[in-house]
Amino acid sequence: MVLISRSDRTVAVTVQGRTAADPAWSFDVVVPIDLSLVFRGWGPFPGVQGVRNQTGPWDHVGASRNPQLTDGSSATETLTEYDRGRSFAYELTDFSNVLGRLVSGVRGEWTFTPDGTGTVVRWTYEFKPRRGCFLAIRAGLAPLWRRYLLSGLAGALAAVDREARR
């Protein structure tokens, strides 16, 4: 079952950055990245300290895992799209922290677009608010989450650049 449908009212947060590495290289570094390098925690949001229950390599639709957060909470993450070298998407559900009371889930998507000899990397988090929570997500959570994503994107791009220098 798809988490977000065309008729759903959602809140999307998108950030982007650039790397000198090509799209395929960038994709191959970001997809299997250690989540603790991306989600280090920022402001009121916890970091990721690891994952449990991963169902094999993170390289095909249907793969799933449970990110473990630094506040002791967790979520379920399932890979829903995988277009090697171009994009991947996933859904996060079953948040065991306060986010679970605000959203039914999140659809995340990363895209890797050629930019000269490098890549523009875009990352979108699309929240599906629970009934009565849309304004709280749009006005309260989304602006803060954008800063959290920018911090995470910087960590991912730094990993791409480190690997490219090796």
mmCIF file of C-alpha atoms in Angstrom:
data_model
loop_
_atom_site.group_PDB
_atom_site.id
_atom_site.type_symbol
_atom_site.label_atom_id
_atom_site.label_comp_id
_atom_site.label_asym_id
_atom_site.label_seq_id
_atom_site.Cartn_x
_atom_site.Cartn_y
_atom_site.Cartn_z
ATOM 1 C CA MET A 1 0.000 0.000 0.000
ATOM 2 C CA VAL A 2 1.304 3.449 -0.937
ATOM 3 C CA LEU A 3 1.607 5.846 2.000
ATOM 4 C CA ILE A 4 0.811 9.038 0.072
ATOM 5 C CA SER A 5 -1.745 9.285 -2.715
ATOM 6 C CA ARG A 6 -2.576 12.059 -5.132
ATOM 7 C CA SER A 7 -5.497 13.250 -3.020
ATOM 8 C CA ASP A 8 -3.529 13.545 0.245
ATOM 9 C CA ARG A 9 -2.703 16.942 1.677
ATOM 10 C CA THR A 10 0.999 16.815 2.517
ATOM 11 C CA VAL A 11 3.846 19.097 3.536
ATOM 12 C CA ALA A 12 7.071 18.779 1.562
ATOM 13 C CA VAL A 13 10.499 20.070 2.529
ATOM 14 C CA THR A 14 13.201 20.059 -0.164
ATOM 15 C CA VAL A 15 16.883 20.902 0.111
ATOM 16 C CA GLN A 16 19.626 20.655 -2.467
ATOM 17 C CA GLY A 17 23.373 20.881 -2.772
ATOM 18 C CA ARG A 18 26.135 20.231 -5.253
ATOM 19 C CA THR A 19 29.119 17.940 -5.434
ATOM 20 C CA ALA A 20 31.943 17.689 -7.962
ATOM 21 C CA ALA A 21 31.387 13.917 -8.169
ATOM 22 C CA ASP A 22 29.280 12.519 -10.996
ATOM 23 C CA PRO A 23 25.679 11.356 -10.382
ATOM 24 C CA ALA A 24 26.396 7.609 -10.425
ATOM 25 C CA TRP A 25 29.268 7.963 -7.943
ATOM 26 C CA SER A 26 27.203 10.240 -5.692
ATOM 27 C CA PHE A 27 24.282 7.812 -5.772
ATOM 28 C CA ASP A 28 26.520 4.834 -4.943
ATOM 29 C CA VAL A 29 27.906 6.640 -1.884
ATOM 30 C CA VAL A 30 24.616 8.055 -0.558
ATOM 31 C CA VAL A 31 22.316 5.034 -0.912
ATOM 32 C CA PRO A 32 24.178 2.725 1.513
ATOM 33 C CA ILE A 33 25.493 5.565 3.724
ATOM 34 C CA ASP A 34 25.733 5.077 7.473
ATOM 35 C CA LEU A 35 22.653 7.020 8.642
ATOM 36 C CA SER A 36 24.534 8.327 11.680
ATOM 37 C CA LEU A 37 26.652 10.406 9.250
ATOM 38 C CA VAL A 38 23.525 12.074 7.867
ATOM 39 C CA PHE A 39 21.260 12.318 10.909
ATOM 40 C CA ARG A 40 23.534 13.627 13.648
ATOM 41 C CA GLY A 41 20.783 15.372 15.537
ATOM 42 C CA TRP A 42 19.995 19.049 15.340
ATOM 43 C CA GLY A 43 17.955 21.285 17.614
ATOM 44 C CA PRO A 44 14.964 19.313 18.898
ATOM 45 C CA PHE A 45 15.544 16.370 16.532
ATOM 46 C CA PRO A 46 17.471 13.248 17.520
ATOM 47 C CA GLY A 47 20.228 11.698 15.483
ATOM 48 C CA VAL A 48 20.384 8.144 14.195
ATOM 49 C CA GLN A 49 22.651 5.835 16.151
ATOM 50 C CA GLY A 50 22.210 2.771 13.955
ATOM 51 C CA VAL A 51 19.745 0.457 12.251
ATOM 52 C CA ARG A 52 18.238 -2.906 13.143
ATOM 53 C CA ASN A 53 16.399 -5.588 11.224
ATOM 54 C CA GLN A 54 17.737 -4.627 7.795
ATOM 55 C CA THR A 55 16.390 -7.121 5.249
ATOM 56 C CA GLY A 56 19.539 -7.380 3.137
ATOM 57 C CA PRO A 57 21.312 -4.830 0.962
ATOM 58 C CA TRP A 58 19.716 -1.386 0.619
ATOM 59 C CA ASP A 59 19.562 -1.697 -3.166
ATOM 60 C CA HIS A 60 16.099 -2.876 -4.158
ATOM 61 C CA VAL A 61 12.448 -1.959 -3.733
ATOM 62 C CA GLY A 62 11.012 -3.668 -0.669
ATOM 63 C CA ALA A 63 14.185 -3.600 1.454
ATOM 64 C CA SER A 64 13.378 -2.453 4.969
ATOM 65 C CA ARG A 65 15.082 -1.532 8.239
ATOM 66 C CA ASN A 66 14.453 0.117 11.579
ATOM 67 C CA PRO A 67 16.505 3.261 12.220
ATOM 68 C CA GLN A 68 17.331 3.575 15.935
ATOM 69 C CA LEU A 69 17.341 7.185 17.135
ATOM 70 C CA THR A 70 19.477 8.762 19.846
ATOM 71 C CA ASP A 71 16.391 9.560 21.945
ATOM 72 C CA GLY A 72 15.623 5.823 22.213
ATOM 73 C CA SER A 73 12.871 5.875 19.593
ATOM 74 C CA SER A 74 12.700 4.106 16.232
ATOM 75 C CA ALA A 75 10.816 3.986 12.932
ATOM 76 C CA THR A 76 10.280 1.600 10.033
ATOM 77 C CA GLU A 77 11.896 2.523 6.722
ATOM 78 C CA THR A 78 11.054 0.791 3.430
ATOM 79 C CA LEU A 79 12.697 1.414 0.069
ATOM 80 C CA THR A 80 9.898 2.145 -2.437
ATOM 81 C CA GLU A 81 11.815 3.274 -5.544
ATOM 82 C CA TYR A 82 15.318 2.528 -6.780
ATOM 83 C CA ASP A 83 16.622 3.873 -10.103
ATOM 84 C CA ARG A 84 20.362 3.264 -9.842
ATOM 85 C CA GLY A 85 22.428 6.363 -10.492
ATOM 86 C CA ARG A 86 19.392 8.658 -10.642
ATOM 87 C CA SER A 87 17.059 8.481 -7.648
ATOM 88 C CA PHE A 88 15.679 6.473 -4.789
ATOM 89 C CA ALA A 89 12.712 6.904 -2.488
ATOM 90 C CA TYR A 90 11.575 5.432 0.798
ATOM 91 C CA GLU A 91 8.751 5.604 3.283
ATOM 92 C CA LEU A 92 9.127 6.028 7.019
ATOM 93 C CA THR A 93 6.295 4.893 9.275
ATOM 94 C CA ASP A 94 5.726 3.640 12.815
ATOM 95 C CA PHE A 95 7.574 6.492 14.523
ATOM 96 C CA SER A 96 7.741 5.653 18.214
ATOM 97 C CA ASN A 97 8.415 9.270 19.272
ATOM 98 C CA VAL A 98 6.248 12.414 19.142
ATOM 99 C CA LEU A 99 6.483 12.504 15.342
ATOM 100 C CA GLY A 100 4.267 9.420 15.275
ATOM 101 C CA ARG A 101 1.468 11.445 16.858
ATOM 102 C CA LEU A 102 1.785 14.150 14.205
ATOM 103 C CA VAL A 103 2.275 12.200 10.964
ATOM 104 C CA SER A 104 1.103 8.933 9.470
ATOM 105 C CA GLY A 105 4.439 8.742 7.727
ATOM 106 C CA VAL A 106 6.992 10.387 5.507
ATOM 107 C CA ARG A 107 8.075 9.833 1.916
ATOM 108 C CA GLY A 108 11.723 10.651 1.356
ATOM 109 C CA GLU A 109 13.271 11.021 -2.078
ATOM 110 C CA TRP A 110 16.826 11.689 -3.247
ATOM 111 C CA THR A 111 17.588 12.679 -6.860
ATOM 112 C CA PHE A 112 20.993 12.958 -8.530
ATOM 113 C CA THR A 113 21.028 15.259 -11.578
ATOM 114 C CA PRO A 114 24.042 15.985 -13.782
ATOM 115 C CA ASP A 115 25.440 19.495 -13.288
ATOM 116 C CA GLY A 116 28.386 20.032 -15.621
ATOM 117 C CA THR A 117 30.952 17.490 -14.426
ATOM 118 C CA GLY A 118 29.261 17.249 -11.019
ATOM 119 C CA THR A 119 25.860 16.594 -9.522
ATOM 120 C CA VAL A 120 22.936 18.481 -8.018
ATOM 121 C CA VAL A 121 21.586 16.384 -5.176
ATOM 122 C CA ARG A 122 17.998 17.057 -4.066
ATOM 123 C CA TRP A 123 16.423 15.566 -0.978
ATOM 124 C CA THR A 124 12.713 15.860 -0.258
ATOM 125 C CA TYR A 125 10.851 14.840 2.884
ATOM 126 C CA GLU A 126 7.091 14.766 2.321
ATOM 127 C CA PHE A 127 5.104 14.557 5.542
ATOM 128 C CA LYS A 128 1.628 13.047 5.631
ATOM 129 C CA PRO A 129 0.062 14.814 8.628
ATOM 130 C CA ARG A 130 -2.464 13.069 10.826
ATOM 131 C CA ARG A 131 -5.935 14.578 10.994
ATOM 132 C CA GLY A 132 -5.800 18.010 12.617
ATOM 133 C CA CYS A 133 -1.990 18.284 12.413
ATOM 134 C CA PHE A 134 -1.467 19.908 8.998
ATOM 135 C CA LEU A 135 -0.877 23.450 10.300
ATOM 136 C CA ALA A 136 1.422 22.242 13.070
ATOM 137 C CA ILE A 137 3.519 20.412 10.471
ATOM 138 C CA ARG A 138 3.506 23.244 7.923
ATOM 139 C CA ALA A 139 4.097 26.167 10.288
ATOM 140 C CA GLY A 140 6.023 24.508 13.112
ATOM 141 C CA LEU A 141 7.834 21.365 12.042
ATOM 142 C CA ALA A 142 8.640 22.060 8.367
ATOM 143 C CA PRO A 143 10.815 25.192 8.857
ATOM 144 C CA LEU A 144 12.850 23.448 11.554
ATOM 145 C CA TRP A 145 13.016 20.229 9.573
ATOM 146 C CA ARG A 146 14.466 22.130 6.611
ATOM 147 C CA ARG A 147 17.466 23.105 8.755
ATOM 148 C CA TYR A 148 17.785 19.505 9.942
ATOM 149 C CA LEU A 149 17.791 18.278 6.333
ATOM 150 C CA LEU A 150 20.370 20.881 5.315
ATOM 151 C CA SER A 151 22.629 19.593 8.079
ATOM 152 C CA GLY A 152 22.055 16.005 6.944
ATOM 153 C CA LEU A 153 22.640 16.861 3.288
ATOM 154 C CA ALA A 154 25.932 18.529 4.205
ATOM 155 C CA GLY A 155 26.989 15.300 5.936
ATOM 156 C CA ALA A 156 26.021 13.193 2.920
ATOM 157 C CA LEU A 157 27.806 15.484 0.451
ATOM 158 C CA ALA A 158 30.913 15.517 2.654
ATOM 159 C CA ALA A 159 30.904 11.696 2.515
ATOM 160 C CA VAL A 160 30.605 11.810 -1.288
ATOM 161 C CA ASP A 161 33.522 14.237 -1.509
ATOM 162 C CA ARG A 162 35.647 12.155 0.907
ATOM 163 C CA GLU A 163 35.054 9.001 -1.112
ATOM 164 C CA ALA A 164 35.766 10.827 -4.390
ATOM 165 C CA ARG A 165 39.192 11.928 -3.062
ATOM 166 C CA ARG A 166 40.201 8.325 -2.224
#
